[in-house]
mmCIF file of C-alpha atoms in Angstrom:
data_model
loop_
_atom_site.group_PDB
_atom_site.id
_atom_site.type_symbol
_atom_site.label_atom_id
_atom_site.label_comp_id
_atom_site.label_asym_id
_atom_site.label_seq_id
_atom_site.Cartn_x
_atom_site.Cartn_y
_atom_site.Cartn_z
ATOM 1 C CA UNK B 1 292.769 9.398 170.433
ATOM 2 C CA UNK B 2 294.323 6.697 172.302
ATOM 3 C CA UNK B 3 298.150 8.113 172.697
ATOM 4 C CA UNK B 4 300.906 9.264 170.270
ATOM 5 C CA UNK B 5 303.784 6.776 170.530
ATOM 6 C CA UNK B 6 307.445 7.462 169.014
ATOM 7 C CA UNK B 7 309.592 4.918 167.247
ATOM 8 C CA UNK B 8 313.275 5.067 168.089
ATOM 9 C CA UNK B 9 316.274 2.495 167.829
ATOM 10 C CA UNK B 10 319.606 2.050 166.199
ATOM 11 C CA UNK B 11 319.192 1.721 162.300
ATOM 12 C CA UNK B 12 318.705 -2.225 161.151
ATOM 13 C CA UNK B 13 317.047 -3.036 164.555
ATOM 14 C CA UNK B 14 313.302 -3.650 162.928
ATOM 15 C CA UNK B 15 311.972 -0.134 163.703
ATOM 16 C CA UNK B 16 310.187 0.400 160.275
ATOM 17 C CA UNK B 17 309.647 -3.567 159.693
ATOM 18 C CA UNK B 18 307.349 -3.277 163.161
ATOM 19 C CA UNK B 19 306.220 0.239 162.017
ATOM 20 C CA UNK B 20 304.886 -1.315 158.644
ATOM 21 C CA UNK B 21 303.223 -4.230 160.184
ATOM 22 C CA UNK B 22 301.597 -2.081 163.205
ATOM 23 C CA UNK B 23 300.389 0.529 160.907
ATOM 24 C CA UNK B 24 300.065 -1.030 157.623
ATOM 25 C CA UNK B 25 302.026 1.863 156.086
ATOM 26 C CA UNK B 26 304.196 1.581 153.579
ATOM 27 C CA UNK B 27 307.496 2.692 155.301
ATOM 28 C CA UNK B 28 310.856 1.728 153.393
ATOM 29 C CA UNK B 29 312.405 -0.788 154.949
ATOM 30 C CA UNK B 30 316.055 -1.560 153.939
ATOM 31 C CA UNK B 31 319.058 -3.291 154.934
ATOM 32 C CA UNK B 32 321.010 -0.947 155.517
ATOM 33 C CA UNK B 33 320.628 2.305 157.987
ATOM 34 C CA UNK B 34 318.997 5.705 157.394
ATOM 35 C CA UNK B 35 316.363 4.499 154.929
ATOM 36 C CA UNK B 36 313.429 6.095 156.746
ATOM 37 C CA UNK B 37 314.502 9.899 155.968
ATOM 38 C CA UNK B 38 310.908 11.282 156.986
ATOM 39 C CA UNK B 39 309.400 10.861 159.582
ATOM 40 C CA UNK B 40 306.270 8.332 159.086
ATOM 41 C CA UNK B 41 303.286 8.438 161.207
ATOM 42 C CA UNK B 42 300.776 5.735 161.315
ATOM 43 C CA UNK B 43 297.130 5.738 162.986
ATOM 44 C CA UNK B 44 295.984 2.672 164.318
ATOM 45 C CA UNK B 45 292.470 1.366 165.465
ATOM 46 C CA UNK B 46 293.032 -0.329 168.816
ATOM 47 C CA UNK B 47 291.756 -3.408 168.966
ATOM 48 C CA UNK B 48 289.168 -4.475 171.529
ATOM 49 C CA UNK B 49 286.905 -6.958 171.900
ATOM 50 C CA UNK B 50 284.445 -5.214 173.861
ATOM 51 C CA UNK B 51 283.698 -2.465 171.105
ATOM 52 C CA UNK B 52 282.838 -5.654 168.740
ATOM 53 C CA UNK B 53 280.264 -7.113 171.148
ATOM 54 C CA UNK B 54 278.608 -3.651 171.883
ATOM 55 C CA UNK B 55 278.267 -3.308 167.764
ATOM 56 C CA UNK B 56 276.417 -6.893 168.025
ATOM 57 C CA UNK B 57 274.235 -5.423 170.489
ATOM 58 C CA UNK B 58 273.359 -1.754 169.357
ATOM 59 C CA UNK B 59 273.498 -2.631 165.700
ATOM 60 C CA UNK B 60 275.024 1.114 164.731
ATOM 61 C CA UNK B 61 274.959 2.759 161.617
ATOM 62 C CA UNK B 62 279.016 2.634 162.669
ATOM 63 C CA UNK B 63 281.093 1.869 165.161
ATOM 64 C CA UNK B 64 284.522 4.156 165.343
ATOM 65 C CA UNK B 65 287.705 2.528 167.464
ATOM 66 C CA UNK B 66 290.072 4.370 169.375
ATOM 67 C CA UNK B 67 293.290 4.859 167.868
ATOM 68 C CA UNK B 68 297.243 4.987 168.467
ATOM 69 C CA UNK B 69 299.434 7.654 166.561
ATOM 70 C CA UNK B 70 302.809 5.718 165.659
ATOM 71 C CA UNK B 71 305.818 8.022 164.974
ATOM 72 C CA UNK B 72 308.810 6.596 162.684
ATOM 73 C CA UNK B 73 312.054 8.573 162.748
ATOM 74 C CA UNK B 74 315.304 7.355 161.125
ATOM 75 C CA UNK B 75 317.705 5.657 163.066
ATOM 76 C CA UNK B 76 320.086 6.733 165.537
ATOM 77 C CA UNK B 77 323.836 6.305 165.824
ATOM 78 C CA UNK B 78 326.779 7.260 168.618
ATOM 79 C CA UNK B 79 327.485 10.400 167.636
ATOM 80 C CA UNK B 80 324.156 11.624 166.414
ATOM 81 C CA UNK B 81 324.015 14.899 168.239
ATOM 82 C CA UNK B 82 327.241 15.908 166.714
ATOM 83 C CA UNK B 83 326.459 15.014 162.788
ATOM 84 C CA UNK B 84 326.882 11.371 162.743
ATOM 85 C CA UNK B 85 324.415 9.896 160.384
ATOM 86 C CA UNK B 86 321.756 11.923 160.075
ATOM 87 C CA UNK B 87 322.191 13.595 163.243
ATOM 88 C CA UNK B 88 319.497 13.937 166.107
ATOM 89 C CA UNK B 89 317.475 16.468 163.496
ATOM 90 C CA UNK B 90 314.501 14.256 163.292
ATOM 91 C CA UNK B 91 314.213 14.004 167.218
ATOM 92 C CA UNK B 92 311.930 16.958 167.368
ATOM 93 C CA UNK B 93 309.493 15.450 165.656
ATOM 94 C CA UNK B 94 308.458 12.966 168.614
ATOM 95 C CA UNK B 95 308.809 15.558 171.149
ATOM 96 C CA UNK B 96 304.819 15.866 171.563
ATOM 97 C CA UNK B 97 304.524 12.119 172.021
ATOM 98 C CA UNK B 98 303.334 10.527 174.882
ATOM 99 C CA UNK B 99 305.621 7.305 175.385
ATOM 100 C CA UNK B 100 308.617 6.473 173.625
ATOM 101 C CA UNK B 101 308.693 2.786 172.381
ATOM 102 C CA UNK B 102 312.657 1.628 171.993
ATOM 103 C CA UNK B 103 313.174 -1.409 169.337
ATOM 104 C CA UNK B 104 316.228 -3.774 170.609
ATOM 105 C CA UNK B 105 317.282 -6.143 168.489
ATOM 106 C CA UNK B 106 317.580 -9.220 170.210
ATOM 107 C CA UNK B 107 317.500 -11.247 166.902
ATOM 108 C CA UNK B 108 320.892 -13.194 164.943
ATOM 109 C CA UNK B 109 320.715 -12.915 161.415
ATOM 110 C CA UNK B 110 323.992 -12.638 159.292
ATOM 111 C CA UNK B 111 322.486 -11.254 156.894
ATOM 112 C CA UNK B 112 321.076 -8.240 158.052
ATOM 113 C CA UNK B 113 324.171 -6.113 159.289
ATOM 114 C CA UNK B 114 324.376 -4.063 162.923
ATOM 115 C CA UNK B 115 326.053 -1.029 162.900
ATOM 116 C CA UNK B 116 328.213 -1.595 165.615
ATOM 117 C CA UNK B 117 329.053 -5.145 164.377
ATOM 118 C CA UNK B 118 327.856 -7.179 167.341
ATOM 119 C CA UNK B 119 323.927 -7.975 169.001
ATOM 120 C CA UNK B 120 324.661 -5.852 171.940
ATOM 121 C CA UNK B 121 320.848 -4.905 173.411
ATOM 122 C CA UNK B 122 322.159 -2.934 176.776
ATOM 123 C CA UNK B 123 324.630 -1.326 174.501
ATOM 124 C CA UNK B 124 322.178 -0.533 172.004
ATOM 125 C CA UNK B 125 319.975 0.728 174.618
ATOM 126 C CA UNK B 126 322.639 2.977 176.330
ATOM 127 C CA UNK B 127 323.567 4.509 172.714
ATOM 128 C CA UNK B 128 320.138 5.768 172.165
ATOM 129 C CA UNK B 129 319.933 7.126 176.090
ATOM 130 C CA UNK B 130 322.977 9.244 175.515
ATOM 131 C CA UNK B 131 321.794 10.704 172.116
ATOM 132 C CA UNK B 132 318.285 11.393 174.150
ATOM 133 C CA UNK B 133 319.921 13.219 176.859
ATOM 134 C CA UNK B 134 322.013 15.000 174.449
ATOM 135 C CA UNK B 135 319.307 16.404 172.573
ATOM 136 C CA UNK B 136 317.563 17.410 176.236
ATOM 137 C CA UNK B 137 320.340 18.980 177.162
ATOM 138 C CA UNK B 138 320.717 21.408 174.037
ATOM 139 C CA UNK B 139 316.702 22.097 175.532
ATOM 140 C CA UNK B 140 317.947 22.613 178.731
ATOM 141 C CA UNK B 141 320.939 24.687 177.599
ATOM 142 C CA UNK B 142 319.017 27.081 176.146
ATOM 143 C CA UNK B 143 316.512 27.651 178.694
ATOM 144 C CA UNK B 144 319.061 28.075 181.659
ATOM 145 C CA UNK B 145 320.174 30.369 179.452
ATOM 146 C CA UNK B 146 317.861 32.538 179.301
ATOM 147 C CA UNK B 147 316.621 31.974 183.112
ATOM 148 C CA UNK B 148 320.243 33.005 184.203
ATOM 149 C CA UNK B 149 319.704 36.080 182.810
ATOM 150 C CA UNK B 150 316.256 36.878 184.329
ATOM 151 C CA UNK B 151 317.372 35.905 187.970
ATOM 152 C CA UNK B 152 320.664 37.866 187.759
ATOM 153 C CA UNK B 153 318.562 41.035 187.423
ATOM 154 C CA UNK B 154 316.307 39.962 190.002
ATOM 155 C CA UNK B 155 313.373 37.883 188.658
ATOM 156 C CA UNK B 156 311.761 35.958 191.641
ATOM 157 C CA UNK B 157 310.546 33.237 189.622
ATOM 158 C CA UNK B 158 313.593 32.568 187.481
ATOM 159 C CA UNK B 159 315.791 32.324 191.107
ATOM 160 C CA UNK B 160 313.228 29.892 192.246
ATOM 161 C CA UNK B 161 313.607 27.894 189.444
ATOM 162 C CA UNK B 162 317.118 27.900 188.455
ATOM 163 C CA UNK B 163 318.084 25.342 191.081
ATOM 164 C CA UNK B 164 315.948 22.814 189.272
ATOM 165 C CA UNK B 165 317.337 23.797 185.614
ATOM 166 C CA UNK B 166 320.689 22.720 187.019
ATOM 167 C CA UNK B 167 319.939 19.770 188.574
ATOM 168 C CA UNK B 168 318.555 18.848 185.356
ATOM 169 C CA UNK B 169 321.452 19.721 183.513
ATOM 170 C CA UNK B 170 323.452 18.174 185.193
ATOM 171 C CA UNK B 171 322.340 14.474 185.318
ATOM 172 C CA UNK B 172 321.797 15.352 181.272
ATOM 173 C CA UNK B 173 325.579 16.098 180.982
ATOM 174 C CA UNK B 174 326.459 12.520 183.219
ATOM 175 C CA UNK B 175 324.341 10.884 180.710
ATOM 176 C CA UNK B 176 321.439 10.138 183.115
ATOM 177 C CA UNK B 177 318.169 10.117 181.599
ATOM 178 C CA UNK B 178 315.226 12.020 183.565
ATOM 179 C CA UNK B 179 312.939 9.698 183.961
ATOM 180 C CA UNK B 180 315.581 7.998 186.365
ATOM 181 C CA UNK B 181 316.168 11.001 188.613
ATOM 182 C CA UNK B 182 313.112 10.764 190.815
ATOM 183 C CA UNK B 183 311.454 14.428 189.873
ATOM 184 C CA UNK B 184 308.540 14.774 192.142
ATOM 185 C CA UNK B 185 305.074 15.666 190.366
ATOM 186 C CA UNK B 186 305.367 19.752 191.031
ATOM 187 C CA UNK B 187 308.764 19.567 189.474
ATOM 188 C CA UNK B 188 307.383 17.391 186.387
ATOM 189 C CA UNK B 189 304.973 20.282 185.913
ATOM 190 C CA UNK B 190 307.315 22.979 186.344
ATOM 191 C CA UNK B 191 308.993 21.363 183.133
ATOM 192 C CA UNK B 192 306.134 20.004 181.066
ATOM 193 C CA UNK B 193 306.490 22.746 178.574
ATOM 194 C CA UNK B 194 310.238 21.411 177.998
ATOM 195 C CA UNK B 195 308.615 18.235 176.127
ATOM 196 C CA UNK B 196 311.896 16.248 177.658
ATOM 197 C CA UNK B 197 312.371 12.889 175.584
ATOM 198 C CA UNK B 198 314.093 11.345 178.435
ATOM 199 C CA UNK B 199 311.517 12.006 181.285
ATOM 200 C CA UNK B 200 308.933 10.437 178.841
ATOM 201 C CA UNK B 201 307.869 6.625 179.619
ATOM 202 C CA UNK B 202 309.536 3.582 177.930
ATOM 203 C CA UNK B 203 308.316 0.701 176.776
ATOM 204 C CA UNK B 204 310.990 -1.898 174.939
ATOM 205 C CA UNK B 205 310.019 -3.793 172.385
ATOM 206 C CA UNK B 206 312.855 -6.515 171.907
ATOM 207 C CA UNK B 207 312.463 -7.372 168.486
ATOM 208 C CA UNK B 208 313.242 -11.521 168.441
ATOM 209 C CA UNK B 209 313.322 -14.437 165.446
ATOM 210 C CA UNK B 210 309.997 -16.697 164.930
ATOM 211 C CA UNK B 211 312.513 -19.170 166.652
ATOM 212 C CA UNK B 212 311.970 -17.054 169.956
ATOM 213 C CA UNK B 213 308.799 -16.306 170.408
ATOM 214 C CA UNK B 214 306.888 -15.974 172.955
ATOM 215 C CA UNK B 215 309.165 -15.744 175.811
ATOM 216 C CA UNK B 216 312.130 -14.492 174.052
ATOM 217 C CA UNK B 217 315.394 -16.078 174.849
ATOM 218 C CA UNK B 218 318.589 -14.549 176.952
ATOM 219 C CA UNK B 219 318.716 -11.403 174.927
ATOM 220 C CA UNK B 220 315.789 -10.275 175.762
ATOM 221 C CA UNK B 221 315.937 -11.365 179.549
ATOM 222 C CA UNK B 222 319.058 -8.748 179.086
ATOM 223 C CA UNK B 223 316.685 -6.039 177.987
ATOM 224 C CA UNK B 224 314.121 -7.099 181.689
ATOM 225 C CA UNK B 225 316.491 -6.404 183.819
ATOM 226 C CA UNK B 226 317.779 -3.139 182.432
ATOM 227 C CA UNK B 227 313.612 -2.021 182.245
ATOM 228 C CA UNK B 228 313.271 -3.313 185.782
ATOM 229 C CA UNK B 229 316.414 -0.778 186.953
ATOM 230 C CA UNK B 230 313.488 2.206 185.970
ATOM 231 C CA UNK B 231 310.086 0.916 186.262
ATOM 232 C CA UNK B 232 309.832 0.385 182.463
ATOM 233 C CA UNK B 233 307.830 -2.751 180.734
ATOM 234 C CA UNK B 234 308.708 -5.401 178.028
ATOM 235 C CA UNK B 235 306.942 -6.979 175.053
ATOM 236 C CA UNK B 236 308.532 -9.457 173.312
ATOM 237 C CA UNK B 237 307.482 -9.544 169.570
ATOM 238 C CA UNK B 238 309.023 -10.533 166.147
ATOM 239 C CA UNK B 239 308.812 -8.028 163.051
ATOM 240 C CA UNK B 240 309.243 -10.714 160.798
ATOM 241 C CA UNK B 241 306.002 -12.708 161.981
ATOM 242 C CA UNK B 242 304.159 -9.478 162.573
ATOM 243 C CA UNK B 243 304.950 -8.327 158.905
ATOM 244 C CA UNK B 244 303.683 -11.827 157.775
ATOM 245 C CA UNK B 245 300.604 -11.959 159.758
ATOM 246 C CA UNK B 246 298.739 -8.332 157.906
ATOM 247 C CA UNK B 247 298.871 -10.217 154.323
ATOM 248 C CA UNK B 248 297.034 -13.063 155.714
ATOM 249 C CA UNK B 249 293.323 -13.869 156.805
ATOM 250 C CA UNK B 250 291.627 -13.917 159.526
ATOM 251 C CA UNK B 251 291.360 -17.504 159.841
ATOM 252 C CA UNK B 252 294.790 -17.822 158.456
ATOM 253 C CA UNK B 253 296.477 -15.502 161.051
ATOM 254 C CA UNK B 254 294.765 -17.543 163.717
ATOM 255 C CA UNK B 255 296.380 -20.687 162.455
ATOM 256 C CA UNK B 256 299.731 -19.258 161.673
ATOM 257 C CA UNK B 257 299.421 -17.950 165.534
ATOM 258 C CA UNK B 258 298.652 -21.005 166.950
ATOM 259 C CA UNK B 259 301.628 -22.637 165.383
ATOM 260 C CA UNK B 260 303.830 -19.776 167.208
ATOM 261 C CA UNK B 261 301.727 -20.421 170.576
ATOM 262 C CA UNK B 262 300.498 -16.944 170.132
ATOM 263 C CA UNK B 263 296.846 -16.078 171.140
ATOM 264 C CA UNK B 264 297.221 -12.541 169.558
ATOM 265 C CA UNK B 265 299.521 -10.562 167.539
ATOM 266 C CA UNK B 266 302.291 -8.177 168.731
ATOM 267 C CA UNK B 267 299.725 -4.986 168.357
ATOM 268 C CA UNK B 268 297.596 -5.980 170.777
ATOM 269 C CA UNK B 269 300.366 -6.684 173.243
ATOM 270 C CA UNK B 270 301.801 -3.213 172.705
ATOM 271 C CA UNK B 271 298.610 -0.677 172.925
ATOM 272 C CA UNK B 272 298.049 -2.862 176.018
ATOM 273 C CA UNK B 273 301.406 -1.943 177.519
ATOM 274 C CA UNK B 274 300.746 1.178 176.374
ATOM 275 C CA UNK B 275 297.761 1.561 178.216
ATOM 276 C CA UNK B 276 299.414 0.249 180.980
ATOM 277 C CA UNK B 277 302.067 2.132 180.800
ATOM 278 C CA UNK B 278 300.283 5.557 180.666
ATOM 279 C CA UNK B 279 297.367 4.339 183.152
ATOM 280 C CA UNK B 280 294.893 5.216 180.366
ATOM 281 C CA UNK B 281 291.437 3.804 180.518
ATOM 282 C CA UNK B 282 288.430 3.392 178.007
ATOM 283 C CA UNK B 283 284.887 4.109 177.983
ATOM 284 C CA UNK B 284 282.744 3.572 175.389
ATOM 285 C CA UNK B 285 279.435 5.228 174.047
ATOM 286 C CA UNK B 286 276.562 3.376 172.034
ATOM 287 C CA UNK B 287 273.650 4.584 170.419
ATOM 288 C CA UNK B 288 272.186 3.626 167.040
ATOM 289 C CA UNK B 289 274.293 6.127 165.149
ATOM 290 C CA UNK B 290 277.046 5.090 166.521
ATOM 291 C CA UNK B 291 279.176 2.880 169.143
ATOM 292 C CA UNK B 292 282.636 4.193 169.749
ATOM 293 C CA UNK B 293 285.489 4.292 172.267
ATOM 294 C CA UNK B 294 287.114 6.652 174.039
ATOM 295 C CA UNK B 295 290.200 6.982 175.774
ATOM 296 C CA UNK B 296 291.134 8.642 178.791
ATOM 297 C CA UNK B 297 293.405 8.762 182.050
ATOM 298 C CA UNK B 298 292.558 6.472 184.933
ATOM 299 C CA UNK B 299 291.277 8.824 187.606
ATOM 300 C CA UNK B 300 289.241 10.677 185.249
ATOM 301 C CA UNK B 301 285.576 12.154 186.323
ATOM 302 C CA UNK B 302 282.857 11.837 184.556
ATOM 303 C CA UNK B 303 282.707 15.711 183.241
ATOM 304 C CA UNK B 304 286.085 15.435 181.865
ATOM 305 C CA UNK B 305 285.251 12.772 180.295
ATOM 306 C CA UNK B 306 282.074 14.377 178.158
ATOM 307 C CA UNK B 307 285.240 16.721 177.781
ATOM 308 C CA UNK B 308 286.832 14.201 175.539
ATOM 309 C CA UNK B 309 283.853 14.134 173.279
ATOM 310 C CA UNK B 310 283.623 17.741 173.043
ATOM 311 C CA UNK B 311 284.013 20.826 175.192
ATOM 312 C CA UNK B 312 280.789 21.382 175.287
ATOM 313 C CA UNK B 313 279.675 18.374 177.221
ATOM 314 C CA UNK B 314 282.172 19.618 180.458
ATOM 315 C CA UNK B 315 281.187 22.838 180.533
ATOM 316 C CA UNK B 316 277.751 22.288 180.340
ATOM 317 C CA UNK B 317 277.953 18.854 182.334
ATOM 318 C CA UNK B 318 274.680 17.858 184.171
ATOM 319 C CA UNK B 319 274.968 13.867 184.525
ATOM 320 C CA UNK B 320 276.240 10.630 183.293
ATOM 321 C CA UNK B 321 273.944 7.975 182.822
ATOM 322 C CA UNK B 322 276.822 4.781 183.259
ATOM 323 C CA UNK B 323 276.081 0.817 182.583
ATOM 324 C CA UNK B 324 278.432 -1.909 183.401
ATOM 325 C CA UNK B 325 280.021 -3.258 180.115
ATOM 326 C CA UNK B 326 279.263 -6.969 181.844
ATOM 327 C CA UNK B 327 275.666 -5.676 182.379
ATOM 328 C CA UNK B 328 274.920 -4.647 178.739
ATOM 329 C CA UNK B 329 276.736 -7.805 177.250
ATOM 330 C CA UNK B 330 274.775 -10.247 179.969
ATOM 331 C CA UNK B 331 271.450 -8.042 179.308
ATOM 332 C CA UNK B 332 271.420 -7.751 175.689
ATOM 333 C CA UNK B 333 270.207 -4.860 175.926
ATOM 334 C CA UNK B 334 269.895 -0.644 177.784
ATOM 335 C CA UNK B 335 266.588 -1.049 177.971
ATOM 336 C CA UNK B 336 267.192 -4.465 180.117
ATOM 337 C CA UNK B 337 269.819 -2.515 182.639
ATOM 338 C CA UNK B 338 267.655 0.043 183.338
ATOM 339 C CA UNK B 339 264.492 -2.358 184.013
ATOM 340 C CA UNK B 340 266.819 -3.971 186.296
ATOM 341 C CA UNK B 341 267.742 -1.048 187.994
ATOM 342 C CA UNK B 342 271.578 -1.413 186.883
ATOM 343 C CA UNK B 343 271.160 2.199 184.967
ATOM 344 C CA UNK B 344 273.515 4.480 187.523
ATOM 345 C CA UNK B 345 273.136 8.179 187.687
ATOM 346 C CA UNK B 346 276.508 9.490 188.289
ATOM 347 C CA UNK B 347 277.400 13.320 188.925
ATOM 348 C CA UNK B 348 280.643 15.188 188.841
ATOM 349 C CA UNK B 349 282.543 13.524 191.180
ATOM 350 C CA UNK B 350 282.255 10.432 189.251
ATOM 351 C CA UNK B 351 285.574 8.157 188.834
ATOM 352 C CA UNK B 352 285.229 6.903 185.438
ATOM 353 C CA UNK B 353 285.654 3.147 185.330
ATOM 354 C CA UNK B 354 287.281 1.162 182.219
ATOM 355 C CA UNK B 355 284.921 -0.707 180.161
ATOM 356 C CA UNK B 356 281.962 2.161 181.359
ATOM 357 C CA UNK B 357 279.144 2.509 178.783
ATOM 358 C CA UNK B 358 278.130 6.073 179.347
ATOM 359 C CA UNK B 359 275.507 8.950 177.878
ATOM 360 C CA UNK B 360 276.202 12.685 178.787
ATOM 361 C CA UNK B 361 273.137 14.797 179.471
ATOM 362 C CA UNK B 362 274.700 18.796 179.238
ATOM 363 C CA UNK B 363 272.887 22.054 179.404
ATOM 364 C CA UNK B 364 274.017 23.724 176.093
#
């Protein structure tokens, strides 16, 4: 599993157009708002390169891709949390989710309408921060609660933690979402089990005409600025293109992309920021059964890594016997690393590098 990624936006912004081409699902996608009632989910194989030119090389019986989860929920409106539309009840669904990724439009079309009658971007932005911290704060309500409670009668750890319950609550109730408050790391663990939507990562995807593309125009420049405010990236990508570009090809998406100056479709720019995003990594291990990737956390060692694969292979950890992507690809072979003495033995304490082609040896 690469990471779980939620879907939110106003309604007629492009969510489920961009869902459909990401995933290839078959979301409904209608002009006009609250057409995605369920939540969709969507698993995509992230693309890379590097897994295709270890498959030329190790010539599996089948070579298995990393993926990305993609949640869909219906759009939001002001006024969500108290009934509007279809309220803020489909929220919960993307509260496991790693990153949140917000569709702005940033795209004229008279034809398609906007529910507040205007291309606003920082307006649309702040609508769906409020309804966010509105549905936090009903979390946090709940919990203080309940913590009030336990330190009136004298519990230590529900005194020690109070303080940080209302200091949450409170930048909730001035509309302030958490990721903006500067919580230190033992605080963000002290909380984890909240599943906050606001202290989750961002990444905007302004959702431009074929007119726009790459850079995206004034709008989107709009939508930079705002991200810069809180540390949050931008891709720039345009749902109609993207839904064009999974009917054709691949020669013919090449072509079409080239006529956009595009190298690569929107996907790959998004599981990149992703990645970025969440400082996730990815390893990769080849055999002739099978070549697949793997996706962890930058910082990872080598035993939690195995961990990835199955439990087994961290508890029972013993070594990691690493190549150098660039050594394999230039070598042709692991047979030609190790006769060149670029086969590394690493132990526990092993940083796990991206682009690492590794084999676990484990006592059982």
């Amino acid at each position: 599993m690469g990471f779980r990624c939620g879907i939110v936006g106003l309604p007629n912004v492009g969510k489920s157009t961009i869902f459909n081409a990401l995933s290839q699902a078959k979301a409904q996608a209608s002009n006009y708002p609250f057409c995605t009632i369920d939540p969709n989910k969507g698993i995509v194989p992230v693309p890379d390169p590097r897994l295709d030119h270890l498959t030329e090389i190790f010539q599996p019986q089948k070579t298995t891709a990393t993926t990305v989860e993609f949640y869909d929920i219906a759009g939001l409106v002001a006024g969500a949390s108290k009934g509007e539309g279809l309220g803020n009840q489909f929220l919960g669904h993307i509260k496991e989710v790693e990153a949140i990724l917000h569709v702005v439009r940033c795209f004229e079309d008279p034809d398609i309408v906007h529910v507040a009658g205007k291309i606003d971007p920082i307006g649309d932005i702040q609508v769906i921060d409020m309804e966010l911290c509105l549905k936090d704060l009903d979390t946090i309500s709940t919990r203080v609660d309940k913590v009030k409670r336990l330190a009136q009668s004298g519990d230590k750890d529900a005194k020690e933690i109070m303080p940080l319950y209302e200091k949450i609550a409170k930048a909730l109730e001035d509309g302030t979402p958490l990721r903006r408050i500067g919580l230190d790391e033992d605080e963000r663990k002290r909380i984890k089990d909240l599943c906050f939507l606001t202290l989750k990562p961002v990444l905007y995807c302004c959702n431009v005409g074929e007119n726009e593309l790459p850079s995206g125009g004034p709008l989107c420049n709009k939508v930079r600025e705002w991200a810069e405010k809180e540390d949050s990236n931008v891709i720039v990508l345009s749902g109609k293109v993207e839904s064009e570009l999974v009917d054709l090809s691949t020669e013919e998406r090449k072509e079409f992309l080239k006529e956009l100056g595009l190298e690569e479709p929107g996907l790959n720019l998004l599981i990149r920021a992703g990645y970025a995003l969440l400082g996730l990594i990815t390893f990769f291990t080849c055999g002739e059964k099978e070549v697949r990737a793997w996706t962890v956390r930058g910082g990872c060692k080598a035993p939690q890594a195995a961990g990835v694969i199955h439990s087994d292979f961290e508890r029972g950890f013993i070594r990691a016997e690493t190549m150098n992507y660039d050594d394999v690809i230039r070598l042709k072979s692991q047979a030609a690393v190790k006769e060149k003495g670029l086969l590394r033995i690493e132990g526990k304490e092993y940083i796990v590098q991206d682009g690492d082609v590794m084999l676990f040896r484990f006592n059982v």
